[in-house]
Amino acid sequence: MPSVDDDLSSGLDPEEFSARVFGTAAPRTGAGLELAPFRGVRFVPEVAGDPASVTMPPYDLIDEAAALRLLAEGGHNIIRLNLPRAAGETYDAAGRRLRRWLDRGALAVDPEPALYVYEAARGGTVLQRGLIGGLGLRAESDGVVLPHENVFPGPVRDRLALMAAANANLEPIFLVYEGGGDAAGVVDGAVAGAPLMEFDADDGLTHRLWRVTDPGLHARVAADLRGKQALIADGHHRYATYRALQARRHAAGDGPGPWDAGLALLVDSTRYPPHLGAIHRVLPGLRPDVALDKAGQVFTVTGFAAEDAALDALARAEGPAFLLGGGDSLHLLTRPDPDALREAMPPEHSPRWRALDTAVLDHLLIGGVWGVPENENAIEVVHDDPSAAIARARHSGGTAVILNPLKVEDVLAVAGGGERVPRKSTSFGPKPRTGLVLRLLDRDGPQEP
């Protein structure tokens, strides 16, 4: 991989940048899927406060209103480390705060290396259960850790600045794999005991954490995972940041170290299939009337007055379909013009890729008839909640595009074929809670076995 700083500032488009940062070259640091134990850093409730008040959803789900609410809930909320700019602080200040919280006992380092079992449940139903550890970083060409989305340099540059300042992984990424092996037995054995931590959060879920410290169990997990392949479900920009930091440290002559892994939750999808939701778009600079007029040139348009009826119609639609909102009414787009679709879609991609709703949205609508640039400023995203996307569009005077979720089998097939779905195509969940366990990157620090 070329110089990381060059990559992050060279103005590459997302496809070129992703190819470089996910990597086909050095550093090569291992083989096979690996999830290593580490000495986790966790909040101490007696000092920091209730876990529900110091943890948060993943950073990229936090808007300004949510950030202000989290900052108001308590002085030790993880947002002060993971999104310090929400409090008007620098990343260097966040790094100093992390060490200060360790010194003052608000955070503590677990006494021995562990893998952590994480569970999210609603009522008596377990929605997700998996292992948290240090994921061995692998070049995409190794076929071990599969990204399914491209990434932009800007968010990677942002997370790299924070990760370097904190010298820590502050939140896990989320991966799924087809398991059913011995690692499942290790997880089952752990949850038979009392959890290390258990609390109800404002997301309506109960979050639980167990610790697995037996080296014999670590060896069983390692042996089971070695021949497996994992799909990045959530956290592409953070995984790219792991790779960028790894390359930076190796280029500096640091050699092997804790930067050769990144904090991750690995879920056996055969036992706990993930929920796959949609990621809706908001285009604040595109007026709803302009969007509708241009979209009507290539789609069949059906108007709706009621949101529930419009969403039901979208869910029943076959083929590429989108719901436009932002004005006083909603409009369903279906049956794209075959000639316009054929001309807009990149021929180098597979037929399965060209049929993805998000691919059609990006190439036929956003980049085609609307001519909106593909960048973080022109296109906002809202995970799962169509009503929130529509409300945001109305507030800004822009246009919301509501999508149906992709199918898990399509995402797996596209990634397995060496392609990536368009950026922000998938919202896998439930996503792991941020702040349950952190991982330090000090070479001689407490994360080392």
CSV table of C-alpha atoms in Angstrom, one decimal, residues 57-428:
chain,number,residue,atom,x,y,z
A,57,PRO,CA,-24.9,4.0,19.5
A,58,PRO,CA,-22.1,3.9,16.9
A,59,TYR,CA,-20.7,7.4,16.1
A,60,ASP,CA,-22.1,7.6,12.6
A,61,LEU,CA,-25.7,7.3,13.8
A,62,ILE,CA,-25.4,10.4,16.1
A,63,ASP,CA,-26.8,13.6,14.8
A,64,GLU,CA,-26.5,17.0,16.4
A,65,ALA,CA,-29.6,16.6,18.6
A,66,ALA,CA,-28.6,13.2,19.8
A,67,ALA,CA,-25.0,14.5,20.6
A,68,LEU,CA,-26.4,17.3,22.7
A,69,ARG,CA,-28.6,14.9,24.6
A,70,LEU,CA,-25.7,12.5,25.3
A,71,LEU,CA,-23.5,15.3,26.4
A,72,ALA,CA,-26.2,16.4,28.9
A,73,GLU,CA,-26.6,12.9,30.4
A,74,GLY,CA,-23.3,12.7,32.2
A,75,GLY,CA,-19.7,13.8,32.3
A,76,HIS,CA,-18.3,10.4,31.4
A,77,ASN,CA,-20.3,9.5,28.3
A,78,ILE,CA,-18.2,7.9,25.6
A,79,ILE,CA,-19.2,10.7,23.2
A,80,ARG,CA,-16.6,12.9,24.8
A,81,LEU,CA,-13.9,10.5,23.5
A,82,ASN,CA,-15.5,9.3,20.3
A,83,LEU,CA,-17.1,12.5,19.1
A,84,PRO,CA,-15.2,15.2,21.0
A,85,ARG,CA,-16.0,17.9,18.5
A,86,ALA,CA,-19.6,17.7,19.7
A,87,ALA,CA,-18.3,19.2,22.9
A,88,GLY,CA,-16.1,21.6,21.1
A,89,GLU,CA,-12.9,19.7,21.9
A,90,THR,CA,-10.0,18.5,19.7
A,91,TYR,CA,-9.0,14.9,19.1
A,92,ASP,CA,-5.8,15.5,21.1
A,93,ALA,CA,-8.0,16.6,24.0
A,94,ALA,CA,-10.0,13.4,23.7
A,95,GLY,CA,-6.8,11.4,23.9
A,96,ARG,CA,-5.7,13.2,27.1
A,97,ARG,CA,-9.2,12.8,28.5
A,98,LEU,CA,-9.0,9.0,27.9
A,99,ARG,CA,-5.8,8.8,29.9
A,100,ARG,CA,-7.2,11.1,32.6
A,101,TRP,CA,-10.2,8.8,33.0
A,102,LEU,CA,-7.9,5.8,33.3
A,103,ASP,CA,-5.8,7.6,35.9
A,104,ARG,CA,-8.9,8.7,37.9
A,105,GLY,CA,-10.6,5.2,37.8
A,106,ALA,CA,-13.5,6.1,35.6
A,107,LEU,CA,-12.1,3.5,33.2
A,108,ALA,CA,-10.2,0.4,34.3
A,109,VAL,CA,-8.2,-2.2,32.4
A,110,ASP,CA,-9.2,-5.8,32.9
A,111,PRO,CA,-6.6,-7.9,34.7
A,112,GLU,CA,-6.1,-10.5,31.9
A,113,PRO,CA,-6.6,-11.0,28.2
A,114,ALA,CA,-10.1,-12.0,27.3
A,115,LEU,CA,-12.6,-12.4,24.5
A,116,TYR,CA,-15.9,-10.8,25.3
A,117,VAL,CA,-19.3,-12.2,24.5
A,118,TYR,CA,-21.8,-9.4,23.7
A,119,GLU,CA,-25.6,-9.8,23.6
A,120,ALA,CA,-28.4,-7.5,22.5
A,121,ALA,CA,-31.9,-8.6,23.5
A,122,ARG,CA,-35.4,-7.3,23.4
A,123,GLY,CA,-37.6,-8.7,26.1
A,124,GLY,CA,-36.9,-12.4,26.3
A,125,THR,CA,-35.7,-12.6,22.6
A,126,VAL,CA,-31.9,-12.5,21.9
A,127,LEU,CA,-31.4,-10.5,18.7
A,128,GLN,CA,-27.7,-10.8,18.5
A,129,ARG,CA,-24.9,-12.6,20.3
A,130,GLY,CA,-21.2,-12.7,19.3
A,131,LEU,CA,-17.6,-12.4,20.3
A,132,ILE,CA,-15.6,-9.1,20.7
A,133,GLY,CA,-11.9,-9.3,20.2
A,134,GLY,CA,-9.0,-8.0,18.2
A,135,LEU,CA,-9.7,-8.8,14.5
A,136,GLY,CA,-6.6,-9.6,12.5
A,137,LEU,CA,-6.4,-7.1,9.6
A,138,ARG,CA,-6.2,-8.7,6.2
A,139,ALA,CA,-5.8,-7.4,2.7
A,140,GLU,CA,-9.0,-7.7,0.7
A,141,SER,CA,-7.1,-9.9,-1.8
A,142,ASP,CA,-6.7,-12.6,1.0
A,143,GLY,CA,-10.4,-13.2,0.8
A,144,VAL,CA,-10.7,-13.4,4.6
A,145,VAL,CA,-12.3,-10.1,5.6
A,146,LEU,CA,-14.7,-9.0,2.9
A,147,PRO,CA,-15.9,-5.3,2.6
A,148,HIS,CA,-19.1,-4.9,0.7
A,149,GLU,CA,-19.1,-1.1,0.4
A,150,ASN,CA,-16.6,1.6,-0.8
A,151,VAL,CA,-15.4,4.3,1.5
A,152,PHE,CA,-14.5,8.0,1.2
A,153,PRO,CA,-11.2,9.5,2.3
A,154,GLY,CA,-12.8,12.2,4.4
A,155,PRO,CA,-14.3,9.9,7.1
A,156,VAL,CA,-11.3,7.7,7.2
A,157,ARG,CA,-9.0,10.7,7.6
A,158,ASP,CA,-11.3,11.9,10.5
A,159,ARG,CA,-11.3,8.5,12.3
A,160,LEU,CA,-7.5,8.1,11.7
A,161,ALA,CA,-6.9,11.4,13.4
A,162,LEU,CA,-8.9,10.4,16.4
A,163,MET,CA,-7.5,6.8,16.6
A,164,ALA,CA,-3.9,8.2,16.5
A,165,ALA,CA,-4.6,10.8,19.1
A,166,ALA,CA,-6.3,8.4,21.5
A,167,ASN,CA,-4.0,5.5,20.6
A,168,ALA,CA,-7.0,3.3,21.1
A,169,ASN,CA,-9.9,1.5,19.4
A,170,LEU,CA,-12.9,3.3,20.9
A,171,GLU,CA,-15.8,1.2,19.4
A,172,PRO,CA,-16.1,-2.2,17.6
A,173,ILE,CA,-16.9,-2.7,14.0
A,174,PHE,CA,-19.5,-5.5,13.2
A,175,LEU,CA,-18.9,-8.6,11.1
A,176,VAL,CA,-20.8,-11.7,10.3
A,177,TYR,CA,-19.6,-15.2,9.3
A,178,GLU,CA,-21.1,-18.6,8.6
A,179,GLY,CA,-20.2,-20.4,11.8
A,180,GLY,CA,-21.9,-23.3,13.6
A,181,GLY,CA,-18.6,-24.6,14.9
A,182,ASP,CA,-16.7,-24.8,18.1
A,183,ALA,CA,-16.8,-21.1,18.7
A,184,ALA,CA,-20.5,-21.3,19.2
A,185,GLY,CA,-19.9,-23.7,22.1
A,186,VAL,CA,-17.6,-21.2,23.7
A,187,VAL,CA,-20.2,-18.5,23.4
A,188,ASP,CA,-22.9,-20.8,24.9
A,189,GLY,CA,-20.7,-21.7,27.8
A,190,ALA,CA,-20.0,-18.1,28.6
A,191,VAL,CA,-23.6,-17.0,28.7
A,192,ALA,CA,-24.5,-19.8,31.1
A,193,GLY,CA,-22.9,-17.7,33.8
A,194,ALA,CA,-23.7,-14.3,35.2
A,195,PRO,CA,-22.9,-11.4,32.9
A,196,LEU,CA,-20.1,-9.0,33.6
A,197,MET,CA,-22.4,-6.1,32.7
A,198,GLU,CA,-26.2,-5.8,32.0
A,199,PHE,CA,-28.3,-2.7,31.4
A,200,ASP,CA,-31.3,-1.4,29.5
A,201,ALA,CA,-30.6,1.4,27.1
A,202,ASP,CA,-32.8,4.0,25.4
A,203,ASP,CA,-32.7,2.0,22.2
A,204,GLY,CA,-35.2,-0.4,23.8
A,205,LEU,CA,-32.6,-3.2,24.1
A,206,THR,CA,-30.9,-5.0,27.0
A,207,HIS,CA,-27.2,-5.1,26.5
A,208,ARG,CA,-25.1,-7.8,28.3
A,209,LEU,CA,-21.4,-8.6,28.3
A,210,TRP,CA,-19.4,-11.6,29.5
A,211,ARG,CA,-15.7,-12.2,29.7
A,212,VAL,CA,-13.9,-15.4,28.5
A,213,THR,CA,-10.4,-15.6,30.0
A,214,ASP,CA,-9.5,-19.3,29.7
A,215,PRO,CA,-6.6,-19.6,27.1
A,216,GLY,CA,-7.9,-23.1,26.3
A,217,LEU,CA,-11.2,-21.5,25.1
A,218,HIS,CA,-9.3,-18.9,23.2
A,219,ALA,CA,-7.4,-21.7,21.4
A,220,ARG,CA,-10.7,-23.4,20.5
A,221,VAL,CA,-12.1,-20.2,19.0
A,222,ALA,CA,-8.9,-19.6,17.0
A,223,ALA,CA,-8.9,-23.1,15.6
A,224,ASP,CA,-12.6,-22.8,14.6
A,225,LEU,CA,-12.2,-19.4,12.9
A,226,ARG,CA,-9.0,-20.1,11.0
A,227,GLY,CA,-10.7,-21.4,7.9
A,228,LYS,CA,-13.7,-19.0,7.9
A,229,GLN,CA,-14.5,-15.8,6.0
A,230,ALA,CA,-16.2,-12.8,7.5
A,231,LEU,CA,-18.3,-10.0,5.9
A,232,ILE,CA,-18.0,-6.5,7.3
A,233,ALA,CA,-21.6,-5.7,8.2
A,234,ASP,CA,-21.1,-2.3,9.7
A,235,GLY,CA,-17.9,-0.1,10.1
A,236,HIS,CA,-16.3,0.0,6.7
A,237,HIS,CA,-14.7,3.4,7.3
A,238,ARG,CA,-13.4,2.2,10.7
A,239,TYR,CA,-12.0,-1.0,9.2
A,240,ALA,CA,-10.4,1.2,6.5
A,241,THR,CA,-9.0,3.3,9.3
A,242,TYR,CA,-7.5,0.2,11.0
A,243,ARG,CA,-5.8,-0.6,7.7
A,244,ALA,CA,-4.6,2.9,7.3
A,245,LEU,CA,-3.2,3.1,10.8
A,246,GLN,CA,-1.5,-0.3,10.3
A,247,ALA,CA,0.2,0.8,7.1
A,248,ARG,CA,1.3,4.1,8.8
A,249,ARG,CA,2.9,2.3,11.7
A,250,HIS,CA,4.6,-0.3,9.5
A,251,ALA,CA,5.9,2.5,7.2
A,252,ALA,CA,7.3,4.2,10.3
A,253,GLY,CA,9.3,1.1,11.1
A,254,ASP,CA,7.2,0.1,14.1
A,255,GLY,CA,6.8,-3.5,12.9
A,256,PRO,CA,4.2,-5.9,14.2
A,257,GLY,CA,2.1,-4.7,17.1
A,258,PRO,CA,-1.4,-4.0,18.4
A,259,TRP,CA,-2.1,-1.9,15.2
A,260,ASP,CA,-2.2,-5.2,13.3
A,261,ALA,CA,-5.7,-5.8,14.7
A,262,GLY,CA,-8.8,-3.8,15.3
A,263,LEU,CA,-11.7,-4.0,17.8
A,264,ALA,CA,-14.6,-6.0,16.3
A,265,LEU,CA,-17.7,-7.9,17.1
A,266,LEU,CA,-18.0,-11.2,15.2
A,267,VAL,CA,-21.4,-12.7,14.9
A,268,ASP,CA,-22.3,-16.2,13.8
A,269,SER,CA,-25.0,-15.5,11.2
A,270,THR,CA,-26.2,-19.1,11.1
A,271,ARG,CA,-27.3,-18.7,14.8
A,272,TYR,CA,-28.2,-15.0,14.9
A,273,PRO,CA,-29.1,-13.8,11.4
A,274,PRO,CA,-28.6,-10.0,11.2
A,275,HIS,CA,-31.4,-7.6,10.5
A,276,LEU,CA,-30.8,-5.8,7.3
A,277,GLY,CA,-32.5,-2.4,7.1
A,278,ALA,CA,-32.3,0.4,4.5
A,279,ILE,CA,-30.3,3.6,4.5
A,280,HIS,CA,-32.4,6.4,3.2
A,281,ARG,CA,-31.1,9.5,1.4
A,282,VAL,CA,-31.7,13.2,2.0
A,283,LEU,CA,-30.6,15.6,-0.7
A,284,PRO,CA,-30.9,19.1,1.0
A,285,GLY,CA,-30.0,21.0,-2.1
A,286,LEU,CA,-32.5,19.3,-4.4
A,287,ARG,CA,-36.0,20.8,-4.3
A,288,PRO,CA,-38.8,18.2,-4.2
A,289,ASP,CA,-40.6,19.6,-7.3
A,290,VAL,CA,-37.4,19.6,-9.3
A,291,ALA,CA,-36.6,16.0,-8.2
A,292,LEU,CA,-40.1,14.8,-9.1
A,293,ASP,CA,-40.2,16.5,-12.5
A,294,LYS,CA,-36.8,15.0,-13.6
A,295,ALA,CA,-37.5,11.5,-12.1
A,296,GLY,CA,-40.8,11.4,-14.0
A,297,GLN,CA,-38.9,11.3,-17.2
A,298,VAL,CA,-37.5,7.8,-16.5
A,299,PHE,CA,-39.9,6.3,-13.9
A,300,THR,CA,-43.6,5.7,-13.5
A,301,VAL,CA,-44.9,8.0,-10.8
A,302,THR,CA,-47.7,7.4,-8.3
A,303,GLY,CA,-48.7,10.0,-5.8
A,304,PHE,CA,-49.8,9.4,-2.2
A,305,ALA,CA,-51.1,11.7,0.5
A,306,ALA,CA,-50.6,9.3,3.5
A,307,GLU,CA,-47.2,8.1,4.5
A,308,ASP,CA,-48.3,4.7,5.7
A,309,ALA,CA,-50.0,3.9,2.4
A,310,ALA,CA,-46.9,5.1,0.5
A,311,LEU,CA,-44.5,3.0,2.5
A,312,ASP,CA,-46.8,-0.1,2.1
A,313,ALA,CA,-46.8,0.4,-1.7
A,314,LEU,CA,-43.0,0.7,-1.7
A,315,ALA,CA,-42.6,-2.5,0.3
A,316,ARG,CA,-44.8,-4.3,-2.2
A,317,ALA,CA,-43.1,-2.9,-5.3
A,318,GLU,CA,-41.2,-5.3,-7.6
A,319,GLY,CA,-37.9,-4.3,-9.1
A,320,PRO,CA,-36.1,-1.0,-8.4
A,321,ALA,CA,-38.5,1.4,-6.6
A,322,PHE,CA,-38.1,4.5,-4.6
A,323,LEU,CA,-40.4,6.8,-2.5
A,324,LEU,CA,-39.7,10.6,-2.8
A,325,GLY,CA,-40.6,12.9,0.1
A,326,GLY,CA,-40.0,16.3,1.3
A,327,GLY,CA,-42.9,18.3,0.0
A,328,ASP,CA,-46.6,18.1,0.9
A,329,SER,CA,-47.1,14.7,-0.7
A,330,LEU,CA,-45.2,11.5,-1.4
A,331,HIS,CA,-44.5,9.9,-4.8
A,332,LEU,CA,-43.6,6.3,-5.6
A,333,LEU,CA,-41.2,5.7,-8.5
A,334,THR,CA,-41.5,2.3,-10.2
A,335,ARG,CA,-40.8,0.6,-13.5
A,336,PRO,CA,-37.7,2.5,-14.7
A,337,ASP,CA,-37.4,3.1,-18.5
A,338,PRO,CA,-35.3,0.1,-19.8
A,339,ASP,CA,-33.3,2.1,-22.2
A,340,ALA,CA,-32.4,4.8,-19.7
A,341,LEU,CA,-31.5,2.1,-17.2
A,342,ARG,CA,-29.3,0.2,-19.6
A,343,GLU,CA,-27.5,3.4,-20.6
A,344,ALA,CA,-27.0,4.6,-17.0
A,345,MET,CA,-25.7,1.4,-15.4
A,346,PRO,CA,-22.0,0.6,-15.5
A,347,PRO,CA,-21.5,-2.4,-17.9
A,348,GLU,CA,-18.4,-3.7,-16.1
A,349,HIS,CA,-20.6,-4.8,-13.1
A,350,SER,CA,-22.4,-8.1,-12.8
A,351,PRO,CA,-26.2,-8.3,-13.6
A,352,ARG,CA,-26.9,-8.8,-9.8
A,353,TRP,CA,-25.0,-5.6,-9.0
A,354,ARG,CA,-26.8,-3.6,-11.7
A,355,ALA,CA,-30.2,-4.7,-10.3
A,356,LEU,CA,-29.5,-3.4,-6.8
A,357,ASP,CA,-31.9,-0.6,-5.8
A,358,THR,CA,-29.0,1.5,-4.5
A,359,ALA,CA,-27.0,1.1,-7.7
A,360,VAL,CA,-30.0,2.2,-9.7
A,361,LEU,CA,-30.5,5.1,-7.3
A,362,ASP,CA,-26.9,6.3,-7.6
A,363,HIS,CA,-26.4,5.9,-11.3
A,364,LEU,CA,-29.9,6.6,-12.9
A,365,LEU,CA,-31.3,9.1,-10.4
A,366,ILE,CA,-28.7,10.8,-8.2
A,367,GLY,CA,-25.8,10.9,-10.7
A,368,GLY,CA,-28.0,10.7,-13.8
A,369,VAL,CA,-31.2,12.7,-14.1
A,370,TRP,CA,-30.5,14.7,-11.0
A,371,GLY,CA,-26.8,15.4,-11.5
A,372,VAL,CA,-26.1,15.5,-7.8
A,373,PRO,CA,-22.4,15.0,-6.9
A,374,GLU,CA,-21.4,11.9,-4.8
A,375,ASN,CA,-20.0,13.4,-1.7
A,376,GLU,CA,-20.7,13.7,2.0
A,377,ASN,CA,-22.0,17.3,1.8
A,378,ALA,CA,-24.6,16.8,-1.0
A,379,ILE,CA,-26.1,13.6,0.3
A,380,GLU,CA,-27.1,12.9,3.9
A,381,VAL,CA,-28.2,9.5,5.1
A,382,VAL,CA,-30.8,8.3,7.7
A,383,HIS,CA,-30.6,4.7,8.9
A,384,ASP,CA,-33.8,2.6,8.9
A,385,ASP,CA,-36.3,5.4,9.8
A,386,PRO,CA,-38.2,6.7,6.7
A,387,SER,CA,-40.3,9.2,8.8
A,388,ALA,CA,-37.1,10.8,10.1
A,389,ALA,CA,-35.7,11.1,6.6
A,390,ILE,CA,-38.9,12.7,5.3
A,391,ALA,CA,-39.0,15.1,8.2
A,392,ARG,CA,-35.4,16.1,7.7
A,393,ALA,CA,-36.0,16.8,4.0
A,394,ARG,CA,-39.0,18.9,4.8
A,395,HIS,CA,-37.0,20.9,7.3
A,396,SER,CA,-34.2,21.6,4.8
A,397,GLY,CA,-36.4,22.1,1.8
A,398,GLY,CA,-34.8,19.2,0.1
A,399,THR,CA,-35.7,15.7,-1.1
A,400,ALA,CA,-35.8,12.4,0.7
A,401,VAL,CA,-35.4,9.1,-1.1
A,402,ILE,CA,-36.8,6.2,0.8
A,403,LEU,CA,-35.6,2.7,-0.2
A,404,ASN,CA,-36.5,-0.9,0.5
A,405,PRO,CA,-33.7,-2.8,2.2
A,406,LEU,CA,-31.4,-5.0,0.1
A,407,LYS,CA,-31.5,-8.8,0.5
A,408,VAL,CA,-28.8,-10.4,2.6
A,409,GLU,CA,-28.2,-13.0,-0.1
A,410,ASP,CA,-27.6,-10.3,-2.7
A,411,VAL,CA,-25.0,-8.5,-0.4
A,412,LEU,CA,-23.2,-11.8,0.2
A,413,ALA,CA,-23.2,-12.7,-3.4
A,414,VAL,CA,-21.9,-9.3,-4.6
A,415,ALA,CA,-19.1,-9.3,-1.9
A,416,GLY,CA,-18.2,-12.9,-2.6
A,417,GLY,CA,-17.9,-12.1,-6.3
A,418,GLY,CA,-15.3,-9.4,-5.6
A,419,GLU,CA,-17.6,-6.5,-6.0
A,420,ARG,CA,-18.9,-3.9,-3.5
A,421,VAL,CA,-22.4,-2.6,-3.3
A,422,PRO,CA,-22.8,1.2,-3.5
A,423,ARG,CA,-21.8,3.1,-0.4
A,424,LYS,CA,-24.4,3.3,2.3
A,425,SER,CA,-26.5,0.5,0.9
A,426,THR,CA,-27.0,-1.5,4.0
A,427,SER,CA,-27.9,-1.0,7.7
A,428,PHE,CA,-27.1,-4.3,9.4
